[in-house]
JSON list of C-alpha atoms in Angstrom, two decimals:
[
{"chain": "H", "resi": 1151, "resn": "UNK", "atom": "CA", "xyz": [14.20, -16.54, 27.87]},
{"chain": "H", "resi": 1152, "resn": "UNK", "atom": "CA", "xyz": [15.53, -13.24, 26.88]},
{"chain": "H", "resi": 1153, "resn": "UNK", "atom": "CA", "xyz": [13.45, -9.99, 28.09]},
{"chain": "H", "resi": 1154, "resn": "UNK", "atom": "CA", "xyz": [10.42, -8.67, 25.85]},
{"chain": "H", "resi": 1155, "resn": "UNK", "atom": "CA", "xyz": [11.81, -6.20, 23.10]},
{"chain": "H", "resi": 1156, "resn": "UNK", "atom": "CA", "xyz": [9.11, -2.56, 23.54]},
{"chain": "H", "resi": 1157, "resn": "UNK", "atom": "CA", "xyz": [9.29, -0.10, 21.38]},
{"chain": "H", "resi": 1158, "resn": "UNK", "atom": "CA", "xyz": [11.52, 2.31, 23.69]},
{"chain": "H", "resi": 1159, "resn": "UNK", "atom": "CA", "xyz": [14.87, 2.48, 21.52]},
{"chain": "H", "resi": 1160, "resn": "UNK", "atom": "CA", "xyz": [13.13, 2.70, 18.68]},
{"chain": "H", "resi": 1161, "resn": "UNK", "atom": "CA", "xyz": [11.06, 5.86, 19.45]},
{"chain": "H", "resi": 1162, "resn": "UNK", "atom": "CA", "xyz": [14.78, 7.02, 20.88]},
{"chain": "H", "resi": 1163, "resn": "UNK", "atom": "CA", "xyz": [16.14, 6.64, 17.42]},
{"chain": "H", "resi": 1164, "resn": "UNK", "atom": "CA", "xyz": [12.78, 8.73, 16.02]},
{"chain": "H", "resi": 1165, "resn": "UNK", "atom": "CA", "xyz": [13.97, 11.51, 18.61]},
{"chain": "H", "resi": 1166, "resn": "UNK", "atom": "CA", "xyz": [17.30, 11.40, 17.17]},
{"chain": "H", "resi": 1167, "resn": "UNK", "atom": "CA", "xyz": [16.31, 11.88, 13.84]},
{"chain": "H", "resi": 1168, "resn": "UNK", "atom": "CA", "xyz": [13.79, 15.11, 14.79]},
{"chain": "H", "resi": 1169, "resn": "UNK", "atom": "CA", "xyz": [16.66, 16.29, 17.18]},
{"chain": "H", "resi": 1170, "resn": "UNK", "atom": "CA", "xyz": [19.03, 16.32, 13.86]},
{"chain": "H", "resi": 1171, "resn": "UNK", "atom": "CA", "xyz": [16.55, 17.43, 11.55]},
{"chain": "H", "resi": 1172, "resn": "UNK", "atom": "CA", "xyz": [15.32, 20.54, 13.82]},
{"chain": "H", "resi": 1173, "resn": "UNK", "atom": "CA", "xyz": [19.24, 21.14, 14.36]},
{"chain": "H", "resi": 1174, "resn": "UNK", "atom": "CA", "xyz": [20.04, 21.62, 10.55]},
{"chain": "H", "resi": 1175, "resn": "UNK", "atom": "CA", "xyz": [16.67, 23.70, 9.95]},
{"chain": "H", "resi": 1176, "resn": "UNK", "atom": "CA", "xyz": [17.86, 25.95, 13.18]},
{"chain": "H", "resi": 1177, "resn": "UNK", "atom": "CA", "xyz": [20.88, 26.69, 10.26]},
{"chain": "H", "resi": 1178, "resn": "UNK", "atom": "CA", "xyz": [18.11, 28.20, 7.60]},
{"chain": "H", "resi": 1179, "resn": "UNK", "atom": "CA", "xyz": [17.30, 31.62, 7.23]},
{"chain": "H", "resi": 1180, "resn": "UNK", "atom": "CA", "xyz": [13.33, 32.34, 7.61]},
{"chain": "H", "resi": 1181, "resn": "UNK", "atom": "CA", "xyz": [13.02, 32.43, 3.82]},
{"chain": "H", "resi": 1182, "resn": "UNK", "atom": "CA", "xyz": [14.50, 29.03, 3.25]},
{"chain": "H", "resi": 1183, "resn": "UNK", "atom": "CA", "xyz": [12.53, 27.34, 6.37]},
{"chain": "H", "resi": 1184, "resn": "UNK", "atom": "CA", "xyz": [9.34, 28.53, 5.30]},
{"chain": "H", "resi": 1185, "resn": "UNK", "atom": "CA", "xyz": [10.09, 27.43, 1.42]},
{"chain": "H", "resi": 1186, "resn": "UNK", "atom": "CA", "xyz": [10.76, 23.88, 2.82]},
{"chain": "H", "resi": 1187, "resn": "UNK", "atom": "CA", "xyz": [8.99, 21.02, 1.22]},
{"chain": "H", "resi": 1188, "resn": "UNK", "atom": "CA", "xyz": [7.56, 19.06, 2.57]},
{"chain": "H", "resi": 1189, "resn": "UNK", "atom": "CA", "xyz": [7.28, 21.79, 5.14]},
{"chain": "H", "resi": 1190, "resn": "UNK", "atom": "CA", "xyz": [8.18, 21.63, 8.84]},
{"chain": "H", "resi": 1191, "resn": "UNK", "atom": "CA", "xyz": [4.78, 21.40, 10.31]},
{"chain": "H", "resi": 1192, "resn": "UNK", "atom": "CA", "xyz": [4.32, 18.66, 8.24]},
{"chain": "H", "resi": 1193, "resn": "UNK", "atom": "CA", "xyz": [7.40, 16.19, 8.95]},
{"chain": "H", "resi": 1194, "resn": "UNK", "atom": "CA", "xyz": [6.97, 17.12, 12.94]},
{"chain": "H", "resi": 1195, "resn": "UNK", "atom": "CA", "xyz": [3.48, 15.78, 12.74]},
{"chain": "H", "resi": 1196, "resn": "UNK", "atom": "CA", "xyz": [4.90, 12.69, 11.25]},
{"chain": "H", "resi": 1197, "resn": "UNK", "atom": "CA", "xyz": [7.18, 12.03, 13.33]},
{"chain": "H", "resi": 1198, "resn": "UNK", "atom": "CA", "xyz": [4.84, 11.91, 15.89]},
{"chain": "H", "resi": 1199, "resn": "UNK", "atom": "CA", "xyz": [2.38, 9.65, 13.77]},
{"chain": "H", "resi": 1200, "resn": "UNK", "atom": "CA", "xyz": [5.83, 7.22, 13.39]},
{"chain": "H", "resi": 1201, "resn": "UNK", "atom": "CA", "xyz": [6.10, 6.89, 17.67]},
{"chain": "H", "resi": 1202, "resn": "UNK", "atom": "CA", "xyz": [2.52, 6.45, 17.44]},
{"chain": "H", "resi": 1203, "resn": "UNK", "atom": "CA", "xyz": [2.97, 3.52, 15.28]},
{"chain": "H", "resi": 1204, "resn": "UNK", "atom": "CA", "xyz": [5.60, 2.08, 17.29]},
{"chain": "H", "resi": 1205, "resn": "UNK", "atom": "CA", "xyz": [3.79, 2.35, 20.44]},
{"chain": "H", "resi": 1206, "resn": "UNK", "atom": "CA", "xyz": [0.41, 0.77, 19.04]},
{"chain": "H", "resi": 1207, "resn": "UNK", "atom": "CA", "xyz": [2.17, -1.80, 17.53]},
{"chain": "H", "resi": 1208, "resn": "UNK", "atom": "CA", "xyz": [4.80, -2.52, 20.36]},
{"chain": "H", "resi": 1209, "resn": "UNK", "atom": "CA", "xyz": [3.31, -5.69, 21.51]},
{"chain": "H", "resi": 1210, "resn": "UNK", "atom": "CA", "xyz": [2.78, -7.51, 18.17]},
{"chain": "H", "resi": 1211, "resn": "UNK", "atom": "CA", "xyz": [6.14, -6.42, 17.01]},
{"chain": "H", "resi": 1212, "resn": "UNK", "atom": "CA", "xyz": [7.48, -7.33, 20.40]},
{"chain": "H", "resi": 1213, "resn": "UNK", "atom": "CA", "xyz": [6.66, -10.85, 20.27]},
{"chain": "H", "resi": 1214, "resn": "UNK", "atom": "CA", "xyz": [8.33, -11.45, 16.65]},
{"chain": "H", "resi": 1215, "resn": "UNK", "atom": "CA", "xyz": [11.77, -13.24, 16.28]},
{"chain": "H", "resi": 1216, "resn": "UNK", "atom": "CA", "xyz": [14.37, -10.64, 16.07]},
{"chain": "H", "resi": 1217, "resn": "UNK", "atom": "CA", "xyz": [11.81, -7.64, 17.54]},
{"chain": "H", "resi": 1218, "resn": "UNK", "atom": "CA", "xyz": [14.81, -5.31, 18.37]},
{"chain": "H", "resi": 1219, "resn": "UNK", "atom": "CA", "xyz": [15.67, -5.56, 14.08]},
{"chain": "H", "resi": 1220, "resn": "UNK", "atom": "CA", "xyz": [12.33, -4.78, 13.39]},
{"chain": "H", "resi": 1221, "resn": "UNK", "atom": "CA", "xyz": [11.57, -2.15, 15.98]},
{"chain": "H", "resi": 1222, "resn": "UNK", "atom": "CA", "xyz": [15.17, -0.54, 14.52]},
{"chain": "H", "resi": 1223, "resn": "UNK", "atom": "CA", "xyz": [13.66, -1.10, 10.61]},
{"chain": "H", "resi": 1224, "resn": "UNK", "atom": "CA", "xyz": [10.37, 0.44, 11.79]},
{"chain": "H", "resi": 1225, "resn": "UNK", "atom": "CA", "xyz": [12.30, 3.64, 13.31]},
{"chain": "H", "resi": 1226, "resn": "UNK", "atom": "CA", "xyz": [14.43, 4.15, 10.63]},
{"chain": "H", "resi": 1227, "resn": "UNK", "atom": "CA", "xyz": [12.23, 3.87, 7.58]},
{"chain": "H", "resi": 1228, "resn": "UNK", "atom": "CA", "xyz": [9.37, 5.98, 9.58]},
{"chain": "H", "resi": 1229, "resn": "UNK", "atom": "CA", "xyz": [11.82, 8.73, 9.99]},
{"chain": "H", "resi": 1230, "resn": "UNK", "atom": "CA", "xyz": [13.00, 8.25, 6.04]},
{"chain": "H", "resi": 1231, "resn": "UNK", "atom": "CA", "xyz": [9.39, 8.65, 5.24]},
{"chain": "H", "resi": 1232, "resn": "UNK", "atom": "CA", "xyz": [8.50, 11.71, 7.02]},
{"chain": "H", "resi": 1233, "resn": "UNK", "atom": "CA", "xyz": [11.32, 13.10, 5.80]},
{"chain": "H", "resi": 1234, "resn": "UNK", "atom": "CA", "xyz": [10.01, 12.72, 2.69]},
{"chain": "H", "resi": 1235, "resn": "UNK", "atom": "CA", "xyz": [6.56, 14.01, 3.58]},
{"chain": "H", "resi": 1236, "resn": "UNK", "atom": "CA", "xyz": [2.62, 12.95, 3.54]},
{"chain": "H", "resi": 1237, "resn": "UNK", "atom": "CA", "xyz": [2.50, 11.51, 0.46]},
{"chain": "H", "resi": 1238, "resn": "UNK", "atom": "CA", "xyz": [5.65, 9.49, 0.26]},
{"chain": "H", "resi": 1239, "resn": "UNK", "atom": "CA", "xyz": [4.45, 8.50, 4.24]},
{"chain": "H", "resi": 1240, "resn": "UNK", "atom": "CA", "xyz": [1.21, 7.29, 3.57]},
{"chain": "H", "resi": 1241, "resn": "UNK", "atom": "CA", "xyz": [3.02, 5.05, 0.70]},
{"chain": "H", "resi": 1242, "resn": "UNK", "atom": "CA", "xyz": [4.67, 2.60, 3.43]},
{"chain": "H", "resi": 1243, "resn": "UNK", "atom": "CA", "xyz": [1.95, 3.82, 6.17]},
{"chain": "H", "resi": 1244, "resn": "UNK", "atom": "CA", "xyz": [-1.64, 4.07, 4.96]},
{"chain": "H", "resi": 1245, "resn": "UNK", "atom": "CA", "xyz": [-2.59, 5.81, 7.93]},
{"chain": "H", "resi": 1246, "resn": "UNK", "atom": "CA", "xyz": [-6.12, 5.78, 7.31]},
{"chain": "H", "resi": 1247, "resn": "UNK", "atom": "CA", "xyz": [-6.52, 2.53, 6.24]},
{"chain": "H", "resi": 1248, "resn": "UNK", "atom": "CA", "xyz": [-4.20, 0.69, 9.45]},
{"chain": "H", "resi": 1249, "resn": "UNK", "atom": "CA", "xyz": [-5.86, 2.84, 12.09]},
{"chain": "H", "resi": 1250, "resn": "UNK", "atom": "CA", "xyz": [-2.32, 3.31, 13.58]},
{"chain": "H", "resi": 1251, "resn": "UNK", "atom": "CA", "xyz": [-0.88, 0.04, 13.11]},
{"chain": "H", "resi": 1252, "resn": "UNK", "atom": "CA", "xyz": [2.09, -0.79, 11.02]},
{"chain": "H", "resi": 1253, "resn": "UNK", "atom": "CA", "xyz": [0.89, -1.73, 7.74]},
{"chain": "H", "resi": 1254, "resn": "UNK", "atom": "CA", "xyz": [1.46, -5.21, 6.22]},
{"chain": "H", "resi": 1255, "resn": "UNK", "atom": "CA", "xyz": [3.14, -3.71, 3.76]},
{"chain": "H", "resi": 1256, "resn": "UNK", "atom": "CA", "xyz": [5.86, -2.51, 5.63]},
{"chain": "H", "resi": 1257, "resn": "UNK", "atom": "CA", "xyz": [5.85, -5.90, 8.05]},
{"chain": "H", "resi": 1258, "resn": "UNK", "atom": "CA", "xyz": [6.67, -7.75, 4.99]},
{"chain": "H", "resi": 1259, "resn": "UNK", "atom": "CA", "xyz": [9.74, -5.71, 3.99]},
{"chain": "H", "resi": 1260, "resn": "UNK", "atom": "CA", "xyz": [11.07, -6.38, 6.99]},
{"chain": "H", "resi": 1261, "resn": "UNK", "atom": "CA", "xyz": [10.33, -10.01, 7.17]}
]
C-alpha cells in the first residue's frame, strides 16, 4: 500500500502563503500596513488556526481516498480564508463550533 498522507505539505503550502503575504506587506509604508483590513494581527492568527486544523485533523483526513488532494484543498482554501479575515474564516471554519476540526462543511466541498 502506498505510505499514509500527514498533513506536512500542506502546512508547507500555509507557510508559503504567510511567507508571500508578510513579503508584499514588508512593501507598505506604516500608514498603509496599519490601515489593512482585515488587519495583520488578524490573518497571522489565522494562519496559525489553519495549521492547527490541519494538524488536528491529519489522521481523519489522512485515511481518506486521495488525502494528499484534500490536505492541498484544505491548505489552500484556509489560506484564501484568512486572507479574507475572521468573518469570511469562520464562514468555511466555525471555529467555535468544530473545536479545531475541519468542519463538514468544508469536507463536503472537497468530496
Amino acid at each position: 500500500p502506498p505510505p499514509k498522507t500527514t498533513g506536512k505539505n500542506a502546512d508547507g503550502w500555509v507557510t508559503i502563503c504567510e511567507q508571500r503575504y508578510r513579503e508584499g506587506n514588508m512593501r507598505l509604508s506604516a500608514e498603509e500596513r496599519r490601515d489593512l483590513e482585515p488587519p495583520e494581527h488578524v490573518v497571522f492568527k489565522l494562519f496559525y488556526d489553519v495549521r492547527g486544523i490541519i494538524a488536528t485533523s491529519a489522521d481523519v483526513l489522512g485515511k481518506m481516498e486521495h488525502a494528499s488532494i484534500v490536505f492541498g484543498y484544505l491548505a489552500m482554501i484556509g489560506c484564501h480564508c484568512a486572507l479574507g479575515g475572521a468573518q469570511h474564516f469562520d464562514h468555511y471554519f466555525d471555529r467555535e463550533k468544530n473545536q479545531g476540526m475541519v468542519s463538514t462543511v468544508v469536507l463536503n466541498k472537497i468530496r
